Each structure stands twice: as C-alpha cells, then as structure tokens.
PDB file of C-alpha atoms in Angstrom:
ATOM      1  CA  MET A   1      26.681 -36.667  16.922  1.00 83.00           C
ATOM      2  CA  ALA A   2      29.860 -37.788  18.703  1.00 84.00           C
ATOM      3  CA  GLU A   3      31.051 -39.696  15.627  1.00 88.00           C
ATOM      4  CA  HIS A   4      31.140 -36.408  13.687  1.00 88.00           C
ATOM      5  CA  VAL A   5      33.014 -34.392  16.309  1.00 85.00           C
ATOM      6  CA  SER A   6      36.760 -34.885  16.494  1.00 87.00           C
ATOM      7  CA  GLU A   7      37.588 -32.160  19.015  1.00 85.00           C
ATOM      8  CA  GLU A   8      36.193 -29.148  20.828  1.00 81.00           C
ATOM      9  CA  VAL A   9      37.252 -25.948  19.121  1.00 82.00           C
ATOM     10  CA  VAL A  10      35.230 -23.166  20.754  1.00 81.00           C
ATOM     11  CA  PRO A  11      35.620 -22.261  23.511  1.00 82.00           C
ATOM     12  CA  ASP A  12      39.260 -23.229  23.798  1.00 84.00           C
ATOM     13  CA  PRO A  13      39.365 -26.679  25.448  1.00 84.00           C
ATOM     14  CA  ALA A  14      42.088 -25.345  27.761  1.00 87.00           C
ATOM     15  CA  ALA A  15      39.573 -22.860  29.203  1.00 87.00           C
ATOM     16  CA  THR A  16      38.303 -24.686  32.268  1.00 88.00           C
ATOM     17  CA  SER A  17      38.007 -22.103  35.012  1.00 93.00           C
ATOM     18  CA  ASP A  18      35.107 -19.692  35.292  1.00 93.00           C
ATOM     19  CA  GLU A  19      37.489 -16.819  34.577  1.00 94.00           C
ATOM     20  CA  ASP A  20      38.840 -18.514  31.436  1.00 91.00           C
ATOM     21  CA  LEU A  21      35.347 -19.325  30.188  1.00 90.00           C
ATOM     22  CA  LEU A  22      34.169 -15.768  30.841  1.00 92.00           C
ATOM     23  CA  TYR A  23      37.176 -14.428  28.914  1.00 92.00           C
ATOM     24  CA  GLN A  24      36.391 -16.786  26.018  1.00 88.00           C
ATOM     25  CA  ALA A  25      32.747 -15.703  26.003  1.00 88.00           C
ATOM     26  CA  ARG A  26      33.723 -12.050  25.865  1.00 90.00           C
ATOM     27  CA  GLU A  27      36.177 -12.682  23.026  1.00 87.00           C
ATOM     28  CA  ILE A  28      33.798 -14.788  20.931  1.00 86.00           C
ATOM     29  CA  ALA A  29      30.383 -13.261  21.563  1.00 84.00           C
ATOM     30  CA  ASN A  30      28.836 -10.623  19.350  1.00 80.00           C
ATOM     31  CA  THR A  31      25.470  -9.027  18.914  1.00 74.00           C
ATOM     32  CA  ILE A  32      22.909  -9.668  16.218  1.00 71.00           C
ATOM     33  CA  TYR A  33      21.427  -6.205  16.649  1.00 71.00           C
ATOM     34  CA  HIS A  34      21.624  -3.729  13.824  1.00 76.00           C
ATOM     35  CA  PRO A  35      22.926  -0.311  14.814  1.00 80.00           C
ATOM     36  CA  THR A  36      20.067   1.953  15.840  1.00 88.00           C
ATOM     37  CA  SER A  37      19.293   4.814  18.170  1.00 89.00           C
ATOM     38  CA  THR A  38      22.417   6.879  17.465  1.00 91.00           C
ATOM     39  CA  CYS A  39      20.426   9.914  16.329  1.00 93.00           C
ATOM     40  CA  ARG A  40      17.290   9.482  18.352  1.00 90.00           C
ATOM     41  CA  MET A  41      14.015  11.269  17.817  1.00 93.00           C
ATOM     42  CA  GLY A  42      12.224  12.997  20.649  1.00 92.00           C
ATOM     43  CA  VAL A  43      11.247  16.216  22.355  1.00 93.00           C
ATOM     44  CA  ASP A  44      13.844  16.304  25.130  1.00 92.00           C
ATOM     45  CA  ASP A  45      17.294  17.917  25.064  1.00 91.00           C
ATOM     46  CA  ARG A  46      19.018  14.609  24.249  1.00 90.00           C
ATOM     47  CA  ALA A  47      17.040  14.051  21.047  1.00 93.00           C
ATOM     48  CA  VAL A  48      18.917  14.767  17.815  1.00 95.00           C
ATOM     49  CA  VAL A  49      15.854  14.984  15.576  1.00 96.00           C
ATOM     50  CA  ASP A  50      12.384  16.330  16.293  1.00 96.00           C
ATOM     51  CA  THR A  51       9.149  14.428  15.740  1.00 94.00           C
ATOM     52  CA  ARG A  52       9.210  15.380  12.044  1.00 95.00           C
ATOM     53  CA  LEU A  53      12.717  13.917  11.680  1.00 96.00           C
ATOM     54  CA  ARG A  54      14.375  17.334  11.273  1.00 96.00           C
ATOM     55  CA  VAL A  55      17.857  17.635  12.721  1.00 97.00           C
ATOM     56  CA  ARG A  56      17.787  20.190  15.507  1.00 96.00           C
ATOM     57  CA  GLY A  57      19.747  23.306  14.608  1.00 94.00           C
ATOM     58  CA  VAL A  58      20.324  22.335  10.960  1.00 95.00           C
ATOM     59  CA  GLU A  59      17.847  23.721   8.454  1.00 93.00           C
ATOM     60  CA  GLY A  60      16.826  21.458   5.587  1.00 93.00           C
ATOM     61  CA  LEU A  61      18.275  18.223   6.982  1.00 96.00           C
ATOM     62  CA  ARG A  62      16.306  15.175   8.107  1.00 97.00           C
ATOM     63  CA  VAL A  63      17.414  11.759   9.269  1.00 97.00           C
ATOM     64  CA  VAL A  64      15.347   8.926   7.827  1.00 97.00           C
ATOM     65  CA  ASP A  65      16.759   5.609   9.003  1.00 95.00           C
ATOM     66  CA  ALA A  66      16.959   3.283  12.008  1.00 94.00           C
ATOM     67  CA  SER A  67      19.176   5.703  13.900  1.00 95.00           C
ATOM     68  CA  ILE A  68      16.146   7.824  14.882  1.00 95.00           C
ATOM     69  CA  MET A  69      14.610   4.993  16.924  1.00 92.00           C
ATOM     70  CA  PRO A  70      14.636   6.083  20.573  1.00 87.00           C
ATOM     71  CA  GLU A  71      15.457   2.500  21.652  1.00 87.00           C
ATOM     72  CA  ILE A  72      16.643  -0.681  19.950  1.00 83.00           C
ATOM     73  CA  VAL A  73      13.639  -2.702  18.795  1.00 84.00           C
ATOM     74  CA  SER A  74      13.336  -6.320  19.887  1.00 84.00           C
ATOM     75  CA  GLY A  75      12.905  -7.632  16.342  1.00 84.00           C
ATOM     76  CA  ASN A  76      14.440  -7.083  12.955  1.00 87.00           C
ATOM     77  CA  THR A  77      14.858  -3.426  12.013  1.00 91.00           C
ATOM     78  CA  ASN A  78      13.880  -3.800   8.351  1.00 92.00           C
ATOM     79  CA  ALA A  79      10.097  -3.277   8.624  1.00 93.00           C
ATOM     80  CA  PRO A  80      10.309  -0.408  11.144  1.00 93.00           C
ATOM     81  CA  THR A  81      12.884   1.342   8.952  1.00 95.00           C
ATOM     82  CA  ILE A  82      10.641   0.991   5.909  1.00 97.00           C
ATOM     83  CA  MET A  83       7.794   2.530   7.910  1.00 96.00           C
ATOM     84  CA  ILE A  84      10.050   5.376   9.055  1.00 96.00           C
ATOM     85  CA  ALA A  85      10.850   6.085   5.404  1.00 97.00           C
ATOM     86  CA  GLU A  86       7.194   5.878   4.383  1.00 98.00           C
ATOM     87  CA  ARG A  87       6.178   8.299   7.124  1.00 97.00           C
ATOM     88  CA  ALA A  88       9.102  10.612   6.354  1.00 97.00           C
ATOM     89  CA  SER A  89       8.051  10.849   2.716  1.00 97.00           C
ATOM     90  CA  ASP A  90       4.572  11.903   3.862  1.00 97.00           C
ATOM     91  CA  MET A  91       6.092  14.499   6.211  1.00 96.00           C
ATOM     92  CA  ILE A  92       8.302  15.941   3.480  1.00 95.00           C
ATOM     93  CA  ILE A  93       5.337  16.265   1.116  1.00 95.00           C
ATOM     94  CA  GLU A  94       3.162  17.805   3.869  1.00 95.00           C
ATOM     95  CA  ASP A  95       5.868  20.296   4.839  1.00 93.00           C
ATOM     96  CA  LYS A  96       6.467  21.268   1.215  1.00 92.00           C
ATOM     97  CA  ARG A  97       2.755  21.914   0.717  1.00 92.00           C
ATOM     98  CA  ARG A  98       2.623  24.069   3.869  1.00 90.00           C
ATOM     99  CA  SER A  99       5.725  26.153   3.171  1.00 81.00           C
ATOM    100  CA  PRO A 100       5.219  29.660   1.820  1.00 71.00           C
ATOM    101  CA  GLU A 101       7.866  29.046  -0.873  1.00 67.00           C
ATOM    102  CA  SER A 102       5.772  26.246  -2.372  1.00 55.00           C
ATOM    103  CA  LEU A 103       2.843  28.650  -2.854  1.00 52.00           C
ATOM    104  CA  VAL A 104       4.900  31.015  -5.009  1.00 51.00           C
ATOM    105  CA  SER A 105       5.284  29.931  -8.629  1.00 44.00           C
TER     106      SER A 105
END
C-alpha cells in the first residue's frame, strides 16, 4: 500500500501530541446515526407522544417517524420506521372506527 500513499492527510501530520490528536478527532469525527428520539413516545411526563402516537395536548396530531423512538436503535432506522408507520396506520383506522363521529353518517 505504501507505493500508493504519497503523504498523510488526515489527521494533520503536524498533530503529534495527544492534545493535538484529540482536537483532530473532535474536528473530523461524525456520527452515522440518523436523528431519532426527539419526540419520544411513553407514559411519563417527558414523553411527547402517548402509546398511540398522539401528541400530548394537541388534538388530532400524531407523530409517525423515527423521532418517537424512546432511544436510538443500534441498527439502521429504516425497518423500525416502516414498522412504526405500519402500526400507526392500524391505530388510525382503529381509532376512526371507535370514534362516535365515524358512526354518524
């Protein structure tokens, strides 16, 4: 591999002390996590949505995305988000069938 490498680029070759290397790591590093858990579901006072994905204190509004996850998942968020949407669609249909307004034609 050495024949293909002409110089070190990252981290900066001038960074030789632990402090310099730590600074470089902090400047370069980023996360691969997708944003989640900003509107978490639960039953405690810190939860934004209830267990049926309804926003507390706002009638007629649900959150149906990765933000309702109480914690960041260890894998990709795609499949869990699809399942959240699938379950939410069932909840919306169930709630519509149960509501008194849906019984009046």
